[in-house]
PDB file of C-alpha atoms in Angstrom:
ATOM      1  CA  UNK A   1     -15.000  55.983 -96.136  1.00  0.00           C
ATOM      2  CA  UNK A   2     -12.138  53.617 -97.325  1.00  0.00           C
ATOM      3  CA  UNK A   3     -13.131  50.691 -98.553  1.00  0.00           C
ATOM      4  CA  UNK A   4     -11.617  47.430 -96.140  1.00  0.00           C
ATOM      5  CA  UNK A   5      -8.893  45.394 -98.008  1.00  0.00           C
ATOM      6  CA  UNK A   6      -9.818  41.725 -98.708  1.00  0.00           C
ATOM      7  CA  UNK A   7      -7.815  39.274 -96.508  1.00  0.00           C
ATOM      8  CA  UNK A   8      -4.805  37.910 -97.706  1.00  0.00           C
ATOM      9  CA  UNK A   9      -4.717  34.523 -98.931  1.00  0.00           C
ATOM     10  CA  UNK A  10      -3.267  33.291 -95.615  1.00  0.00           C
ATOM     11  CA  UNK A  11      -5.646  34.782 -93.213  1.00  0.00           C
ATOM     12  CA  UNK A  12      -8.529  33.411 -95.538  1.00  0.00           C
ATOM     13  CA  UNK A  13      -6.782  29.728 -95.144  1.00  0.00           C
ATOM     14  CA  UNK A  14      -6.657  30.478 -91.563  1.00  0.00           C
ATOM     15  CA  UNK A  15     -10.210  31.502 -90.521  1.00  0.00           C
ATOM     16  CA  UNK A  16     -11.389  28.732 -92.547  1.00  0.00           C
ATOM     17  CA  UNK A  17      -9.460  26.169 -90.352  1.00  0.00           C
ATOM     18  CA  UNK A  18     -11.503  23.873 -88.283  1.00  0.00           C
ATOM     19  CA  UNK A  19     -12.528  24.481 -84.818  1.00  0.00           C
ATOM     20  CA  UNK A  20     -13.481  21.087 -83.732  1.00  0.00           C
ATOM     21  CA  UNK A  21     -10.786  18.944 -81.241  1.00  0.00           C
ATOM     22  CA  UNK A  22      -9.006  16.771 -83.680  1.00  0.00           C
ATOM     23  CA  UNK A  23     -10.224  13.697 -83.336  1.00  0.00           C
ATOM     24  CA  UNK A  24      -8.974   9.684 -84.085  1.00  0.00           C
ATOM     25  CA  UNK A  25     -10.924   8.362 -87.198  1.00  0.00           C
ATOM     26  CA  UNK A  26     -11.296   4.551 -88.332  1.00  0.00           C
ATOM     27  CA  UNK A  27     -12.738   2.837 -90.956  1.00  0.00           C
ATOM     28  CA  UNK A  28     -12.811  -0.922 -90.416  1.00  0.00           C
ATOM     29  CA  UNK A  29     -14.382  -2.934 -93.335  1.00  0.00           C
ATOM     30  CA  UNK A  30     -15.544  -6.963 -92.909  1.00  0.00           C
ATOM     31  CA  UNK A  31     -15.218  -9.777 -95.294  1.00  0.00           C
ATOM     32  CA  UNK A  32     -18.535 -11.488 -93.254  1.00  0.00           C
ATOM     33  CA  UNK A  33     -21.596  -9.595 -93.295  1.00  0.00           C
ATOM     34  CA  UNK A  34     -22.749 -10.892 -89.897  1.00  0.00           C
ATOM     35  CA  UNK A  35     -20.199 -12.210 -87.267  1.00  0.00           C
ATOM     36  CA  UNK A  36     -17.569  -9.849 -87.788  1.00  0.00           C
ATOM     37  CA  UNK A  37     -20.093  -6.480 -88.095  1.00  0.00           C
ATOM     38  CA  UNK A  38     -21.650  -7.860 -84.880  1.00  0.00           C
ATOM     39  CA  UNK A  39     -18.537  -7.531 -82.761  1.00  0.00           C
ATOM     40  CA  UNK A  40     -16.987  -4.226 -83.995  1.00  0.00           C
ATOM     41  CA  UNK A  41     -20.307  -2.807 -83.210  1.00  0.00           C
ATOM     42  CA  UNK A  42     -19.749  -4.308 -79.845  1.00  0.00           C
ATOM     43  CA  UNK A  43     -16.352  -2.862 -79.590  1.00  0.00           C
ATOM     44  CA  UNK A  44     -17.340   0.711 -81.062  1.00  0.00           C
ATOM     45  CA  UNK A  45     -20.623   1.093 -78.240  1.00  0.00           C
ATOM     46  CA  UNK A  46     -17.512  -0.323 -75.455  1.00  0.00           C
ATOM     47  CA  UNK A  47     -15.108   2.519 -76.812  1.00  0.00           C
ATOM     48  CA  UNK A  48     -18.004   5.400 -77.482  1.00  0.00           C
ATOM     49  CA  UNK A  49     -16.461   8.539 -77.079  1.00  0.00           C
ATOM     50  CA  UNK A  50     -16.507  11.849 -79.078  1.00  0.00           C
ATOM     51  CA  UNK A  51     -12.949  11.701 -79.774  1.00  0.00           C
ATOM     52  CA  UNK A  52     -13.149   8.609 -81.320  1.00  0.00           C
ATOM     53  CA  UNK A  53     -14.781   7.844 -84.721  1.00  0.00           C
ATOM     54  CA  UNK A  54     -15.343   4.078 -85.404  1.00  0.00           C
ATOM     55  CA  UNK A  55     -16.897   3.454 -89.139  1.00  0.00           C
ATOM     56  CA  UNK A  56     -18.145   0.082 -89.736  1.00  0.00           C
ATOM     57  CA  UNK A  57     -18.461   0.037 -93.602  1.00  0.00           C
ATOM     58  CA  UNK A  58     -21.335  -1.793 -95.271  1.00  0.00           C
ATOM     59  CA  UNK A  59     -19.219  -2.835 -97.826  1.00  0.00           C
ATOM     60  CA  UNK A  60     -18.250  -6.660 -97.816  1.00  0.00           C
ATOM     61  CA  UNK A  61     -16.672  -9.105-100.249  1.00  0.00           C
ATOM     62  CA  UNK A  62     -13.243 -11.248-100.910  1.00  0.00           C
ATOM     63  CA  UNK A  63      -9.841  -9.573 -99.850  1.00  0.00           C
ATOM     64  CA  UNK A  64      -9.056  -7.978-102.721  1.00  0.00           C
ATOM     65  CA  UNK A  65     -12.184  -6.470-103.365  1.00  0.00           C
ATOM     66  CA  UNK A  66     -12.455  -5.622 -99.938  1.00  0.00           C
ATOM     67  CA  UNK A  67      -8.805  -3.908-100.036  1.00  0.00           C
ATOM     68  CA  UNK A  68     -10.040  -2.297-103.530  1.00  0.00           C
ATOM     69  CA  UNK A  69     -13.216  -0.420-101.399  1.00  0.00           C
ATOM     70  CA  UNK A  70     -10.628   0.530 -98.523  1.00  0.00           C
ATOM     71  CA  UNK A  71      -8.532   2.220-100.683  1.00  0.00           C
ATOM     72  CA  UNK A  72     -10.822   3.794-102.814  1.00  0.00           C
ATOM     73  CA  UNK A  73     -12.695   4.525 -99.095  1.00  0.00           C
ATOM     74  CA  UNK A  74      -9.502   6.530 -97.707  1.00  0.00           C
ATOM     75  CA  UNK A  75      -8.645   8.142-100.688  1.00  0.00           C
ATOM     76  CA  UNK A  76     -12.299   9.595-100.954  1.00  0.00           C
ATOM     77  CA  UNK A  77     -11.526  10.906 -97.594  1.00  0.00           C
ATOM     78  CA  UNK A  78      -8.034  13.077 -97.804  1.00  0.00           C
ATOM     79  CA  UNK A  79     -10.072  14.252-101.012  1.00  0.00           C
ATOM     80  CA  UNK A  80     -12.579  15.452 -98.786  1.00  0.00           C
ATOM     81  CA  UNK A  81     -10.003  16.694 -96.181  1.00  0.00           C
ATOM     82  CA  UNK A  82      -8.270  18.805 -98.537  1.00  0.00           C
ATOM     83  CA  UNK A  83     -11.189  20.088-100.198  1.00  0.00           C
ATOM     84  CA  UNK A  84     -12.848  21.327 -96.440  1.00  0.00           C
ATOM     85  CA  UNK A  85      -9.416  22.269 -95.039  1.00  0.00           C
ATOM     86  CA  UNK A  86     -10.262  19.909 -92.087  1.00  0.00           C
ATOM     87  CA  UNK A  87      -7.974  16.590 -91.167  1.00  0.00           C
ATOM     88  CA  UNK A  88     -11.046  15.389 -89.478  1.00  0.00           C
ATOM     89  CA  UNK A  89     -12.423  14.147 -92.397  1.00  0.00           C
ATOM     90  CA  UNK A  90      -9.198  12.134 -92.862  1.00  0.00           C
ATOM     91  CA  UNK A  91      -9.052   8.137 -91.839  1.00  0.00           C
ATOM     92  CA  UNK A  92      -5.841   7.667 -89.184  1.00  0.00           C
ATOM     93  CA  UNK A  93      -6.493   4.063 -89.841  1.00  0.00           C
ATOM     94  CA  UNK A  94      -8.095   1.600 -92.531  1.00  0.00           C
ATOM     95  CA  UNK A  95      -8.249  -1.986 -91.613  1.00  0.00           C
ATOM     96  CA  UNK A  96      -9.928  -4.950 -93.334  1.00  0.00           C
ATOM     97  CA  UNK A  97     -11.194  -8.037 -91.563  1.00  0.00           C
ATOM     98  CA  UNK A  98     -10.801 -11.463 -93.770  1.00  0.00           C
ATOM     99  CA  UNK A  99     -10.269 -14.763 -93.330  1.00  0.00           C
ATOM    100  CA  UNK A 100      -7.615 -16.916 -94.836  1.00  0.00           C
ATOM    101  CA  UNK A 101      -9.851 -19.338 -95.783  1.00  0.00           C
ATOM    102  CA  UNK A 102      -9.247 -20.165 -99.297  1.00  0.00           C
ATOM    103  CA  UNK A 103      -9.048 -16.931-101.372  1.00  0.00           C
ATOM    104  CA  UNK A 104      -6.893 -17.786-104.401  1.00  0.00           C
ATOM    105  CA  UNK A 105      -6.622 -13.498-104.526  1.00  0.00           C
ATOM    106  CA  UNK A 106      -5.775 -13.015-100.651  1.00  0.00           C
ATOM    107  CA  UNK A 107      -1.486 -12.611-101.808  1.00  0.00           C
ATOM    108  CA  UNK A 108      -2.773  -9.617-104.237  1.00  0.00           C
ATOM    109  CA  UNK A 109      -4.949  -8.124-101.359  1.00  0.00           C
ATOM    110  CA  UNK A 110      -1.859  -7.944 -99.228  1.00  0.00           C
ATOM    111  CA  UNK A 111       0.207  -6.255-102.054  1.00  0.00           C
ATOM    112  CA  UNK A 112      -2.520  -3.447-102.310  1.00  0.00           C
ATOM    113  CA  UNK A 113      -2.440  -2.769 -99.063  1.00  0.00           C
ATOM    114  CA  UNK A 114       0.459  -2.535 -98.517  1.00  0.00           C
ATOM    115  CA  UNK A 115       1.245  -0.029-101.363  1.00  0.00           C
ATOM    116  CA  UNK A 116      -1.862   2.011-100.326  1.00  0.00           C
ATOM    117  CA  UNK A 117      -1.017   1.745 -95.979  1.00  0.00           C
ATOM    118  CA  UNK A 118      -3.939  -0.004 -95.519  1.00  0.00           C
ATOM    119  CA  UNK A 119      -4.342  -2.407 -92.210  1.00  0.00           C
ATOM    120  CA  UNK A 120      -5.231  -5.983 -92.305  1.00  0.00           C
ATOM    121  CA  UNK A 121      -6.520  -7.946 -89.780  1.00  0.00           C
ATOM    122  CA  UNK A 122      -6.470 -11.743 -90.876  1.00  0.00           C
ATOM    123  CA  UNK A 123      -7.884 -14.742 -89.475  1.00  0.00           C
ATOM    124  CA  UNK A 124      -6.598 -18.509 -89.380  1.00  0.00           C
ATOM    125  CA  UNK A 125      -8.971 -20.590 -90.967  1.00  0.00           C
ATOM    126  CA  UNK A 126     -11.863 -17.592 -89.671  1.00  0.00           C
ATOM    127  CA  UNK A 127     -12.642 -14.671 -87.984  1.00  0.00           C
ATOM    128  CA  UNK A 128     -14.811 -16.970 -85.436  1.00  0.00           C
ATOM    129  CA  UNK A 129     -10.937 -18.588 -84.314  1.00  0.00           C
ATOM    130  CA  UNK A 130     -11.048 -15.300 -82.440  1.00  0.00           C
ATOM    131  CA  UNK A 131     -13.798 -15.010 -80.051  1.00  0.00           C
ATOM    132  CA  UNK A 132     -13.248 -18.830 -79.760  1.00  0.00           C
ATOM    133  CA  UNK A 133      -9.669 -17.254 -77.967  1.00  0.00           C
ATOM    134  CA  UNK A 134     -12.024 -15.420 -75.507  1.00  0.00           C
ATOM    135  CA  UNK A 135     -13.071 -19.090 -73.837  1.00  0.00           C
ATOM    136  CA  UNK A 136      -9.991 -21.320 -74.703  1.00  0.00           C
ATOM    137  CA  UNK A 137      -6.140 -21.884 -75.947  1.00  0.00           C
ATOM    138  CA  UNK A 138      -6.056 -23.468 -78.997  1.00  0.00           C
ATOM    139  CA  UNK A 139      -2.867 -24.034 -80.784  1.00  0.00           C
ATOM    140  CA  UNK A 140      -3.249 -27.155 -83.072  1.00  0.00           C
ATOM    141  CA  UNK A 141      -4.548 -27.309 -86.726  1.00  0.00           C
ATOM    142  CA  UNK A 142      -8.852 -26.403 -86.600  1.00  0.00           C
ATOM    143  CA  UNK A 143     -10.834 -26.406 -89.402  1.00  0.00           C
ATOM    144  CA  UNK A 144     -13.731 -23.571 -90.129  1.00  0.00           C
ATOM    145  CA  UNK A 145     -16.259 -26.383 -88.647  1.00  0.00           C
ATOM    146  CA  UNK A 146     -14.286 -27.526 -85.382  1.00  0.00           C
ATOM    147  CA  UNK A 147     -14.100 -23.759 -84.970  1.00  0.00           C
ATOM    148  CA  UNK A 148     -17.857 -23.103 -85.539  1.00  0.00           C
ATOM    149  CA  UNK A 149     -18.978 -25.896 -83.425  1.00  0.00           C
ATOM    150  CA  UNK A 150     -16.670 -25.491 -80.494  1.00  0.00           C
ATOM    151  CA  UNK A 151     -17.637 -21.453 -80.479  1.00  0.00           C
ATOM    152  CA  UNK A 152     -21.376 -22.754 -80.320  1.00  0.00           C
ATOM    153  CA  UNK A 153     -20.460 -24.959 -77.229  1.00  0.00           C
ATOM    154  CA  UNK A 154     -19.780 -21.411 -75.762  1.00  0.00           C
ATOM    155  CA  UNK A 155     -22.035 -19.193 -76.844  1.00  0.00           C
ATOM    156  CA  UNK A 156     -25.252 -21.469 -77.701  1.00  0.00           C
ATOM    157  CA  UNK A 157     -26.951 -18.635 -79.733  1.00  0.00           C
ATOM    158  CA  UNK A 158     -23.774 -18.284 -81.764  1.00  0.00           C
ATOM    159  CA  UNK A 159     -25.958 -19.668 -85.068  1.00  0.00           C
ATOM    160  CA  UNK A 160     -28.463 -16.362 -85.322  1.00  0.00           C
ATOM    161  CA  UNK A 161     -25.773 -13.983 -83.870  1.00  0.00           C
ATOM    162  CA  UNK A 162     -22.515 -13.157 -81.751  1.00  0.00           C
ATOM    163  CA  UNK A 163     -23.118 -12.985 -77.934  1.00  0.00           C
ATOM    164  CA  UNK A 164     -20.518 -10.383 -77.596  1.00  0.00           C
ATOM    165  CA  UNK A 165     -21.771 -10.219 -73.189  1.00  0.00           C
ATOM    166  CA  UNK A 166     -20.377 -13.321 -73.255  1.00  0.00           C
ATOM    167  CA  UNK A 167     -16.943 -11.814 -74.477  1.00  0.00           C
ATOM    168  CA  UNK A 168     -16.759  -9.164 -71.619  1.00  0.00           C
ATOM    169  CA  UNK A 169     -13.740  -8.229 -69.498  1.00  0.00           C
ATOM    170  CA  UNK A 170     -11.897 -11.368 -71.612  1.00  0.00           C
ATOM    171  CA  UNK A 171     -10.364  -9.499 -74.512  1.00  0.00           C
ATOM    172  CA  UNK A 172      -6.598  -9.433 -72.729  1.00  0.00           C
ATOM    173  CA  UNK A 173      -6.533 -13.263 -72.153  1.00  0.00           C
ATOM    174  CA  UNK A 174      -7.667 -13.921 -75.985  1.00  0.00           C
ATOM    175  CA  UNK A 175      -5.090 -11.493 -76.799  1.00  0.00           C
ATOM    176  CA  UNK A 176      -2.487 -12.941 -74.912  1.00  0.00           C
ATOM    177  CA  UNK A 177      -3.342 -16.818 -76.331  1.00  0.00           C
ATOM    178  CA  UNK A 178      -3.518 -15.320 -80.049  1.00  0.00           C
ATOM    179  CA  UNK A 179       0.002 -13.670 -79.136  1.00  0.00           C
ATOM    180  CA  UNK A 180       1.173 -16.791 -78.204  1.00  0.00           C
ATOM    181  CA  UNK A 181       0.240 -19.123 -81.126  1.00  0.00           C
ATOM    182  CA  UNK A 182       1.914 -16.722 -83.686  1.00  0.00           C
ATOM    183  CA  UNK A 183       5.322 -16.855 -81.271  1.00  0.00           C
ATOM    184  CA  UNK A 184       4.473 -21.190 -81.552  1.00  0.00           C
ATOM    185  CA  UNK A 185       4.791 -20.427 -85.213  1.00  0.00           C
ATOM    186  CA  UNK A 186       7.918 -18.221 -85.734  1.00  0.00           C
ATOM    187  CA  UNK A 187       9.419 -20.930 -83.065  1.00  0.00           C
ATOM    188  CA  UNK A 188       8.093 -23.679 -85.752  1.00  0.00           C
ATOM    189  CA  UNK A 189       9.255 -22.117 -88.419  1.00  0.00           C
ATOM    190  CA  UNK A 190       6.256 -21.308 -89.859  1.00  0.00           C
ATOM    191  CA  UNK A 191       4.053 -18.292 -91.478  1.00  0.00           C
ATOM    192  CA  UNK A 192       2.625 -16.072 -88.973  1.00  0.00           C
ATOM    193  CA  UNK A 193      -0.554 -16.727 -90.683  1.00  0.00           C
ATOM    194  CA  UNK A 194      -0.267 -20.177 -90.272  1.00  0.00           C
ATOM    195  CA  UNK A 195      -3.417 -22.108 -88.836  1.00  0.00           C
ATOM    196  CA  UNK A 196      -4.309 -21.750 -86.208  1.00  0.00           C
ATOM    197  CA  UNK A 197      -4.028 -17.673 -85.605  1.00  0.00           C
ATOM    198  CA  UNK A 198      -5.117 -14.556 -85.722  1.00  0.00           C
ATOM    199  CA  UNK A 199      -4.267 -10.359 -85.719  1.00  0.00           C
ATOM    200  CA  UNK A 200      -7.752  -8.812 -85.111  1.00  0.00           C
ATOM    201  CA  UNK A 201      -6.115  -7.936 -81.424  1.00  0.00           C
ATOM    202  CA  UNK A 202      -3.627  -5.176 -83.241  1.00  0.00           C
ATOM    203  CA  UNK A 203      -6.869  -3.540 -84.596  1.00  0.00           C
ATOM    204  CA  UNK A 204      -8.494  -3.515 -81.159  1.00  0.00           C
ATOM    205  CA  UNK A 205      -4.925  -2.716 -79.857  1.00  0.00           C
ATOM    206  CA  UNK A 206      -4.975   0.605 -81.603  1.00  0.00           C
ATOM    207  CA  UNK A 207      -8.856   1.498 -81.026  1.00  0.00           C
ATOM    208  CA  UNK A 208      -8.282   0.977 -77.431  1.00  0.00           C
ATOM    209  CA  UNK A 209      -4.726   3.363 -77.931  1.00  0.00           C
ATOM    210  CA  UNK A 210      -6.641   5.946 -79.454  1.00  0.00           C
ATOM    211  CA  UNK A 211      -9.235   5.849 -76.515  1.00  0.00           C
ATOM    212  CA  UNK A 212      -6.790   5.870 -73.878  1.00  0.00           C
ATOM    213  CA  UNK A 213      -5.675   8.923 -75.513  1.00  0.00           C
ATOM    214  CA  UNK A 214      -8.909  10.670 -75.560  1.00  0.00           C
ATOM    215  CA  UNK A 215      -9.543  10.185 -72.346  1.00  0.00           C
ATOM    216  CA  UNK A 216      -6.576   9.420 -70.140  1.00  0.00           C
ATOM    217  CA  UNK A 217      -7.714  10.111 -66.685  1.00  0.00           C
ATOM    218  CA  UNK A 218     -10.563   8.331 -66.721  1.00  0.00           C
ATOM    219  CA  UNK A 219      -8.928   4.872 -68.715  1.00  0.00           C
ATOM    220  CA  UNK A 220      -9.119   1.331 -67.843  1.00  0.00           C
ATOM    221  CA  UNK A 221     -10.161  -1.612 -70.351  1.00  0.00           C
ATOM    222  CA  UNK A 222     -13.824  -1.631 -71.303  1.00  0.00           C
ATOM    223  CA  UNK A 223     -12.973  -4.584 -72.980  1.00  0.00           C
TER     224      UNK A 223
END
């Protein structure tokens, strides 16, 4: 009896392909570890679908440690992509949530991440400016306080944790208001990250993209 040939390089590649439906990955890591964790968890149970990974890291910290982890995060990743022959394991998108606030290393952060294609999502003088947008239009100077005390007017239990019910069905009309302070800047002549304002909608922009393409038939804001 002959003895069967081994396969040929290529076949071997082949059969070792993956079999799973490719699937949208994100990492997201937070500067806060309470408020911000708190909503992306609300976002990733409002977007659950198979198609969709959502990471929340655990890793937290100033923005350029925070870009530091991301990078080293999605690098770790296509290592483990290539080694498994499986994109899945890849991130499509790494995003960090931070605040301006007043990080002396927040124009380095931006430099990083930018060389390395990683996401930023930036807040204006916080990341609470944003589900403030969810209740009201603000478009004059706020400080961290005003905003704190004006999102526990709102949401009374704001102090222990982030009533994200209370953010239902409202995420286009905060989007829309944060659109429109950044536009009240560039007509001002002024940095887009200028305070008030915030970018955390693009991040749920392309989350809710890459549900709408997992599941097209079926799609309509859960937000």
């Amino acid at each position: 009896m002959s003895r069967r040939k081994p396969l040929s390089p290529e076949r071997s590649l082949a059969r070792r392909g993956p079999t799973r439906e490719p699937r949208a990955r994100f990492l997201i890591l937070c500067e806060g570890r309470v408020t911000e964790p708190e909503y992306f968890r609300y976002v990733k149970e409002k977007l659950r679908d198979h198609l969709l990974v959502i990471e929340i890291s655990k890793e937290h910290g100033d923005p350029l440690r925070l870009v530091e982890a991301a990078v080293e995060r999605f690098r770790s990743a296509q290592r483990a992509a290539r080694k498994d022959r499986d994109d899945n394991l890849k991130y499509d998108e790494v995003w960090c949530v931070m605040d301006v606030d007043t990080h002396p290393q927040l124009p380095r952060a931006k430099i990083l991440a930018a060389q390395h294609g990683i996401h930023l999502a930036i807040s204006n003088p916080c990341f609470e400016f944003w589900p403030l947008l969810h209740f009201v239009d603000k478009r004059a100077y706020i400080s961290v306080q005003a905003v704190q005390k004006e999102l526990r007017h709102h949401m009374p239990r704001y102090e222990k944790l982030l009533d994200c019910s209370l953010l239902h069905q409202q995420f286009q009309v905060a989007r829309s208001r944060a659109v429109s302070v950044h536009a009240q800047h560039e007509r001002e002549g002024k940095p887009k990250e200028s305070n008030p304002s915030t970018n955390v909608w693009q991040l749920i922009d392309s989350l809710l993209e890459a549900k709408k393409r997992a599941a097209p038939r079926e799609w309509s804001c859960p937000l």
